[in-house]
C-alpha atoms as a printed R data frame, in Angstrom:
    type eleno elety resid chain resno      x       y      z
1   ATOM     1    CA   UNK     A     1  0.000   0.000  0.000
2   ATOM     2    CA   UNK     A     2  1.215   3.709 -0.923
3   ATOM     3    CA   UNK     A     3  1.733   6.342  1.870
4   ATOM     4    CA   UNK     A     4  0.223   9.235  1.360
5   ATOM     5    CA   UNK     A     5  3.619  11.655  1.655
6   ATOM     6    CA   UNK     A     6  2.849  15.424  2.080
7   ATOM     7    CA   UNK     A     7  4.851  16.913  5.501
8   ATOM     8    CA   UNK     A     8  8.701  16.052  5.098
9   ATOM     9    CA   UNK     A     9 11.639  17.107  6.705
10  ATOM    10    CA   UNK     A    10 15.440  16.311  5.757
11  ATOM    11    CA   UNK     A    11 18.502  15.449  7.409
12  ATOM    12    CA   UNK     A    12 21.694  17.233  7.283
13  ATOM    13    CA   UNK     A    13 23.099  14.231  5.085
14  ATOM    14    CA   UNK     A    14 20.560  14.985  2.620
15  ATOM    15    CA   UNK     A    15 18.106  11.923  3.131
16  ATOM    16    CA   UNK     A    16 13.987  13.017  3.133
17  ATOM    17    CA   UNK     A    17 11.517  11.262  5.825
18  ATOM    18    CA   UNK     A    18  7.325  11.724  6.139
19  ATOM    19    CA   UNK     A    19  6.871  13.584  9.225
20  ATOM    20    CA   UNK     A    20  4.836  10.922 10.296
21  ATOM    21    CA   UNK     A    21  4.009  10.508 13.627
22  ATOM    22    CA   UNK     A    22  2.715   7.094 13.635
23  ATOM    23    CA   UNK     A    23  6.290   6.086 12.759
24  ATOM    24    CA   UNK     A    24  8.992   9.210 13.599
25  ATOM    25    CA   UNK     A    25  8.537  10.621 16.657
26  ATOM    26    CA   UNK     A    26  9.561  13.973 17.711
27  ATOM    27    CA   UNK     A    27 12.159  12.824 19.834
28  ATOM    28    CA   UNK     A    28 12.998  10.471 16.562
29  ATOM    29    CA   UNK     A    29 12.926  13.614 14.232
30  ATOM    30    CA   UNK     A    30 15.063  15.320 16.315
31  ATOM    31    CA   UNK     A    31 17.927  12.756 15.948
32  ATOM    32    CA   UNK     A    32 17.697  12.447 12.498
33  ATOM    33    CA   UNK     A    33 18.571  16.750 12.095
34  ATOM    34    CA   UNK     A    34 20.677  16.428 14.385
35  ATOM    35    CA   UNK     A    35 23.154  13.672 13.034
36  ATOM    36    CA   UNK     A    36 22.576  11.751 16.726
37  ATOM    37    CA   UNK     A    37 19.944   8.795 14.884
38  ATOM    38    CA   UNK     A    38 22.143   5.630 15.051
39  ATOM    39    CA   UNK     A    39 25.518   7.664 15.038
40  ATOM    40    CA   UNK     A    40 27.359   5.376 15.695
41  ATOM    41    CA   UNK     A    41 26.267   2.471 13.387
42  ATOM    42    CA   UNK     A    42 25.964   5.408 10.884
43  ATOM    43    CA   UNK     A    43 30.051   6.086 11.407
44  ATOM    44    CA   UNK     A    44 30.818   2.765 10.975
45  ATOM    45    CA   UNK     A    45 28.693   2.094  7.738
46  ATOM    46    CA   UNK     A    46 29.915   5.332  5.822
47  ATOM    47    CA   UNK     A    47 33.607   3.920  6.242
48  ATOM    48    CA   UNK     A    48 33.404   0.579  5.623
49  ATOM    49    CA   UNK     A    49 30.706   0.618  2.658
50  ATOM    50    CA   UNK     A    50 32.255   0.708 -0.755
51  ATOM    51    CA   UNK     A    51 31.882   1.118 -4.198
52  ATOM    52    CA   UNK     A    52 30.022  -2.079 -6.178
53  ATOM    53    CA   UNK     A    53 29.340  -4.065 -2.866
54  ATOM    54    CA   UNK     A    54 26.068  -6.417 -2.600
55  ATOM    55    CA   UNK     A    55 24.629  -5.166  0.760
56  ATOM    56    CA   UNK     A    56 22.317  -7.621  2.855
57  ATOM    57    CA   UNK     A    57 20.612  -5.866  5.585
58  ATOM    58    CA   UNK     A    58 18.727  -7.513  8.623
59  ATOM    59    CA   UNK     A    59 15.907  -5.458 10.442
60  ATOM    60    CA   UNK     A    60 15.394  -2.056  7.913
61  ATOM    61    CA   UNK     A    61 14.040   0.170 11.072
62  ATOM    62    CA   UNK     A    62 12.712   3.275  9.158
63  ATOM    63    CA   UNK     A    63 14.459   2.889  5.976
64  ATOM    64    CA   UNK     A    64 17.277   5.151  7.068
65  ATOM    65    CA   UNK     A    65 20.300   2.989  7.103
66  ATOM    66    CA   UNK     A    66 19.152   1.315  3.439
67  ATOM    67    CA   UNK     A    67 18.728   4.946  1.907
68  ATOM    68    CA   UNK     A    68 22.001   6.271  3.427
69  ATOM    69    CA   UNK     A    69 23.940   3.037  1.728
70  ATOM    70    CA   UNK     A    70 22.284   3.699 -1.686
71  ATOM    71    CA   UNK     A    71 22.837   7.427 -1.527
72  ATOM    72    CA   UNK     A    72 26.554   6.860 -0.741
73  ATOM    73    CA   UNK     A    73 28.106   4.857 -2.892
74  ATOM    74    CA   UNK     A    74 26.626   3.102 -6.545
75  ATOM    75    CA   UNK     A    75 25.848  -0.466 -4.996
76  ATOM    76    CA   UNK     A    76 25.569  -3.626 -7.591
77  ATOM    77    CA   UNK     A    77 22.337  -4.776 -4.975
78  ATOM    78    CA   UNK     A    78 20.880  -4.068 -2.407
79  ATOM    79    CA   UNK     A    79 18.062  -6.309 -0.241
80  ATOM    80    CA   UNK     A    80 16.557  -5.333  3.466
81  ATOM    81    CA   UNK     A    81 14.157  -7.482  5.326
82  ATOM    82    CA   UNK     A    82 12.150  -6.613  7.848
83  ATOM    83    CA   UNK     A    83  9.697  -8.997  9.912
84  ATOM    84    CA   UNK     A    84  7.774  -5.864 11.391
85  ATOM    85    CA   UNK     A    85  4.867  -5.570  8.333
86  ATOM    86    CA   UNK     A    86  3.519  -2.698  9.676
87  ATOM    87    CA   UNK     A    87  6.648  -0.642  8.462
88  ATOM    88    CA   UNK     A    88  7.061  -1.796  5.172
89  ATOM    89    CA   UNK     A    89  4.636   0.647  3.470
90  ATOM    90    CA   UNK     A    90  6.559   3.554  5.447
91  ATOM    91    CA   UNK     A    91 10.079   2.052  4.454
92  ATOM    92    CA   UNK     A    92  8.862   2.081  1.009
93  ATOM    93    CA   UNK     A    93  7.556   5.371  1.205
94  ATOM    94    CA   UNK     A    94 10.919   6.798  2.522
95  ATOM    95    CA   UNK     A    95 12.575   4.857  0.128
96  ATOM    96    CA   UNK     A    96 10.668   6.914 -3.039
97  ATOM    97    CA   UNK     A    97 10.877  10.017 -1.426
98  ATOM    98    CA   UNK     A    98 14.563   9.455 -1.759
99  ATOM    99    CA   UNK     A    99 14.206   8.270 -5.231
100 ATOM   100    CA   UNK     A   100 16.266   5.161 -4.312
101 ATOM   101    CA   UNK     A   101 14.410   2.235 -6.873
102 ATOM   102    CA   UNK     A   102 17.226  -0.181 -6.388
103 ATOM   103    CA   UNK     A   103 16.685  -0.948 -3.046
104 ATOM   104    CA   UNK     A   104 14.594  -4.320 -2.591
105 ATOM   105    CA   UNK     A   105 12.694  -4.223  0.718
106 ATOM   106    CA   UNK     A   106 10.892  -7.591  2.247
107 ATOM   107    CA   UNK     A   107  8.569  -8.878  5.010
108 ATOM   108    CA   UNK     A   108 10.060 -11.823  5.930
109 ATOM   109    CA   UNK     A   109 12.393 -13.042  9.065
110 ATOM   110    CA   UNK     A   110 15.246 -15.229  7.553
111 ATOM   111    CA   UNK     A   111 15.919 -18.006  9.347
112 ATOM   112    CA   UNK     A   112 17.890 -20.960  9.442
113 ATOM   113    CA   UNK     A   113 15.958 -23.570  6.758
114 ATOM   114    CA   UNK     A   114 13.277 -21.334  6.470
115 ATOM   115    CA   UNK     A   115  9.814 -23.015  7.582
116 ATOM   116    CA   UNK     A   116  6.225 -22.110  8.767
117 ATOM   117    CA   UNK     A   117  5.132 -18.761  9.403
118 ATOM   118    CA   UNK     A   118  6.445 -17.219 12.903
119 ATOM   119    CA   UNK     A   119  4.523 -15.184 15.987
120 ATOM   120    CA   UNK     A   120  6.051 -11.234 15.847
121 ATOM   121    CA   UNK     A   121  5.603  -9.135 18.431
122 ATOM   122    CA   UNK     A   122  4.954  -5.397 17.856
123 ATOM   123    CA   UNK     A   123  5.189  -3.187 20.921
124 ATOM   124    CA   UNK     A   124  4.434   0.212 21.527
125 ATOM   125    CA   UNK     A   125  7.846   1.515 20.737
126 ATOM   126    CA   UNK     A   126  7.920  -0.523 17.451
127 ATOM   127    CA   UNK     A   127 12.140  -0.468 17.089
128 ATOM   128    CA   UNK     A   128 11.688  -2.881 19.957
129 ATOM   129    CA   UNK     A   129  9.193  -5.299 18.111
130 ATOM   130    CA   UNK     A   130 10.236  -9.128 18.148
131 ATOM   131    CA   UNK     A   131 10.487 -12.295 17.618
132 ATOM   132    CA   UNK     A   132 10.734 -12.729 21.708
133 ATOM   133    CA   UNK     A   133  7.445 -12.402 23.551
134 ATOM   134    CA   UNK     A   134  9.853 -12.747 26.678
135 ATOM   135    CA   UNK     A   135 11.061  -9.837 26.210
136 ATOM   136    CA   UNK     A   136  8.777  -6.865 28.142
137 ATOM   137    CA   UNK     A   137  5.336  -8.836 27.452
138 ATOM   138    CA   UNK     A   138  3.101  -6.344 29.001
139 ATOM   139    CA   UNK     A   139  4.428  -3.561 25.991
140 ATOM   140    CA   UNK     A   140  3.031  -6.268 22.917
141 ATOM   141    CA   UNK     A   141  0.035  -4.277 21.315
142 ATOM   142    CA   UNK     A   142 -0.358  -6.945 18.556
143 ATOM   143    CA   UNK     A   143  0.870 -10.218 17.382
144 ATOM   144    CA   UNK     A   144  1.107 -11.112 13.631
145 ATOM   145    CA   UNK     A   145  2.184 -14.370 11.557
146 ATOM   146    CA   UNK     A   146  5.367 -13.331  9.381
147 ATOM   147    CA   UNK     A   147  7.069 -15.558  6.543
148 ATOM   148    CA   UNK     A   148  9.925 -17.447  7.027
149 ATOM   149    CA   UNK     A   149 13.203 -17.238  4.319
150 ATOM   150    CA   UNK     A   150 16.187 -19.646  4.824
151 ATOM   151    CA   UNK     A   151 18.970 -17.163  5.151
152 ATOM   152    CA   UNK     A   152 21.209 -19.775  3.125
153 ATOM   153    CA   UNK     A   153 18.808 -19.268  0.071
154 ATOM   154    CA   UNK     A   154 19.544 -15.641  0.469
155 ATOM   155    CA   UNK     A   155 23.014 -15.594  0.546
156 ATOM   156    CA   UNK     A   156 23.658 -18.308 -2.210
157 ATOM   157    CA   UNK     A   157 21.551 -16.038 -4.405
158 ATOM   158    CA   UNK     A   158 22.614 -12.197 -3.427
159 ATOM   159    CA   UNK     A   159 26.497 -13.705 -2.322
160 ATOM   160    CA   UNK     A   160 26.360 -10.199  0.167
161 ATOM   161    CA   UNK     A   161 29.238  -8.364  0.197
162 ATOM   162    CA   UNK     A   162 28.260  -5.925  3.217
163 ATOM   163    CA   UNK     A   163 26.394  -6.899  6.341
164 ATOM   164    CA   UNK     A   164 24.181  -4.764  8.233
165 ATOM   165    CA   UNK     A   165 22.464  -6.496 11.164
166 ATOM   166    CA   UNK     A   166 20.039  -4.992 13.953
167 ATOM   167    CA   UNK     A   167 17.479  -7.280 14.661
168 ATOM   168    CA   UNK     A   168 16.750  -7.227 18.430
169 ATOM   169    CA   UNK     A   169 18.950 -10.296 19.542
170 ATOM   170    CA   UNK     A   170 18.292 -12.709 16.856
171 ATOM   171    CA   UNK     A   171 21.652 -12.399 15.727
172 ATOM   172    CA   UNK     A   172 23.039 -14.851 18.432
173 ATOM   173    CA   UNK     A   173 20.806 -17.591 16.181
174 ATOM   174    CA   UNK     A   174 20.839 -16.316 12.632
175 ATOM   175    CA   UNK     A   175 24.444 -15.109 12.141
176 ATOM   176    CA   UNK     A   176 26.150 -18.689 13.352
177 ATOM   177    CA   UNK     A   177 23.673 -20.547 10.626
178 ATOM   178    CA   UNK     A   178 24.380 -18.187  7.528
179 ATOM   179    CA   UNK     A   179 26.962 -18.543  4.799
180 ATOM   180    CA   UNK     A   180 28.914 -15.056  5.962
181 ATOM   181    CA   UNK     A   181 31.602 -16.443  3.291
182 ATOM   182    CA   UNK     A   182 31.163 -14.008  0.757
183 ATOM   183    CA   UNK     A   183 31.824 -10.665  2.795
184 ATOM   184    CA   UNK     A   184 34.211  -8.391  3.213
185 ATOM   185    CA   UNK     A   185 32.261  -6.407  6.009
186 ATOM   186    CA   UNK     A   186 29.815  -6.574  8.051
187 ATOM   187    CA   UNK     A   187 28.273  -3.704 10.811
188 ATOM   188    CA   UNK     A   188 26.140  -5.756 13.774
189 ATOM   189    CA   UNK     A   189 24.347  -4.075 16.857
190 ATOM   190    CA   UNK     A   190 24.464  -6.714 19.512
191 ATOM   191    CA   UNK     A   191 22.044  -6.709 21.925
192 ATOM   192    CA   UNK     A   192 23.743  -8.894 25.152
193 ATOM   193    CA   UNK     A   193 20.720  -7.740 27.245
194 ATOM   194    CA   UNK     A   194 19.008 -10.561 25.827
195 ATOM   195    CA   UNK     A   195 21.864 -12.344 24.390
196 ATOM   196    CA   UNK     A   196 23.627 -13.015 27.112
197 ATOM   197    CA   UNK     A   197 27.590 -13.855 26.996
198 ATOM   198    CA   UNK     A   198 26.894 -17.147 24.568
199 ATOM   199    CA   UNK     A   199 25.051 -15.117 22.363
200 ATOM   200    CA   UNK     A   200 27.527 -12.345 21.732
201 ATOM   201    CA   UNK     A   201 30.420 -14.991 21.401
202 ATOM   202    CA   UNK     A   202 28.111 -16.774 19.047
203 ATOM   203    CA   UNK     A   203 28.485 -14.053 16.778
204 ATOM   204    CA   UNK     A   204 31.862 -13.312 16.979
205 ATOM   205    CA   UNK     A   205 32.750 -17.196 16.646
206 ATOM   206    CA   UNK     A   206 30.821 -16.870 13.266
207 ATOM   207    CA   UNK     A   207 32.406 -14.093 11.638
208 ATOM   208    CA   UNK     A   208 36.010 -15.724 12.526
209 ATOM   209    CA   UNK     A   209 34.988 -19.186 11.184
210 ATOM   210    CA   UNK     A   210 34.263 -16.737  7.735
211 ATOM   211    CA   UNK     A   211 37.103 -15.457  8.355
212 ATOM   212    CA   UNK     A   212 36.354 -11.717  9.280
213 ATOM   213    CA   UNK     A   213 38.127  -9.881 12.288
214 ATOM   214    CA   UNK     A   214 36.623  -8.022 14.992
215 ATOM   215    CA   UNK     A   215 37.532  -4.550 13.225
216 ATOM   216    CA   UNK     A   216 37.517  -1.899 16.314
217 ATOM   217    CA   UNK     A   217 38.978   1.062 14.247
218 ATOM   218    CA   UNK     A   218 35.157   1.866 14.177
219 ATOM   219    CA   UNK     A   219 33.304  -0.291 16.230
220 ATOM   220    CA   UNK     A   220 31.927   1.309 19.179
221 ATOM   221    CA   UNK     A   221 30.211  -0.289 22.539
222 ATOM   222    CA   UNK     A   222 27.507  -2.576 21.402
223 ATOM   223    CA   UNK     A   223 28.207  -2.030 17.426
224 ATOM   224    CA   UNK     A   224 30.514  -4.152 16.306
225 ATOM   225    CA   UNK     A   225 32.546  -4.652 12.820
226 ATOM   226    CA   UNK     A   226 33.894  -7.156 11.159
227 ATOM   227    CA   UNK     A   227 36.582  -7.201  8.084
228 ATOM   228    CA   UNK     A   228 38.746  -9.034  5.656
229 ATOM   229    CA   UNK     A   229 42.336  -7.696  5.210
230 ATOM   230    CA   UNK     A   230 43.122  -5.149  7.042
């Protein structure tokens, strides 16, 4: 479905986002104009991404990360899933306000072998929606069914050549079963509140066995990078 986009506002790095309220809030706005919306992941992607890579990108958020990539550098692909349906028609919009047609946005969770739809949890603040109904139960608003992808079918097809992954914890299960073999890079936010020690060694363990390096030139706290030869 198309969003009706009238009220905009832009960012100092040039990107244009509805001034929706449903989806941006004013406290979310105000990050964005200010350069403090996911500064740090933001930092890491702009000097890591390069010219011709195939970008994969797990949990889209707003559409901000995905249109910043495009917008940088001439990509041969780019794909972003999302599980969350309820942003996809405002992901979509933001990526057409942008004018960014190469991007390739999807409702799906990837998962290891794919498989039956899943349970997703939205909550009130939707950037902490989920697979985990664990996870603050008494903020889920609605639960919807949401496709399943096998992440190796993915890979094998795209062969990703830059990683971006922020999806709420699900890393410490999705990373360690996907074919990372093809990339140079990759940008993860961990989330070891729910991970846990295991989890965020999970992850780690799985880069190195694809043989990517914890890269802390510009990995920060809980966003970590990974690289090939360096």
């Amino acid at each position: 479905m198309d969003m009706d986009v009238t009220d905009t506002f832009e960012t100092p790095n040039g990107l244009r986002f509805p001034r929706d309220r449903d989806f941006i809030s004013r406290r979310t706005e105000k990050a964005l104009t200010t350069e403090g919306y996911e500064d740090k992941e933001t930092r890491a992607v702009v000097q890591l991404l390069r010219r011709d890579d195939r970008v994969l990108e797990l949990g889209s958020g707003i559409g901000y990360m995905s249109t910043l990539m495009a917008r940088r550098r001439p990509l041969e692909a780019i794909e972003t899933y999302e599980a969350n349906p309820r942003l996809l028609p405002f992901i979509r919009a933001v990526h057409a306000l942008n004018e960014r047609t190469e991007i390739a946005s999807h409702n799906a969770i990837l998962s290891e072998g794919g498989g039956d739809p899943v349970p997703f949890y939205i909550r009130r603040d939707f950037l902490a929606s989920s697979l985990c109904r664990e996870d603050d139960p008494d903020t889920i608003v609605e639960t919807v069914e949401v496709p399943q992808i096998d992440i190796a079918a993915v890979t094998a097809r795209l062969k990703p050549t830059f990683l971006v992954c922020d999806i709420e914890g699900a890393e410490a299960h999705l990373l360690p079963a996907a074919d990372l073999s093809h990339l140079r890079a990759a940008v993860v936010e961990l989330h070891p509140q729910w991970i846990g020690q295991d989890g965020v060694q999970a992850v780690f363990d799985a880069f190195h066995r694809a043989g990517l390096t914890y890269f802390p030139k510009v990995s920060h706290a809980k966003v970590v990078c990974f690289k090939k030869g360096f």
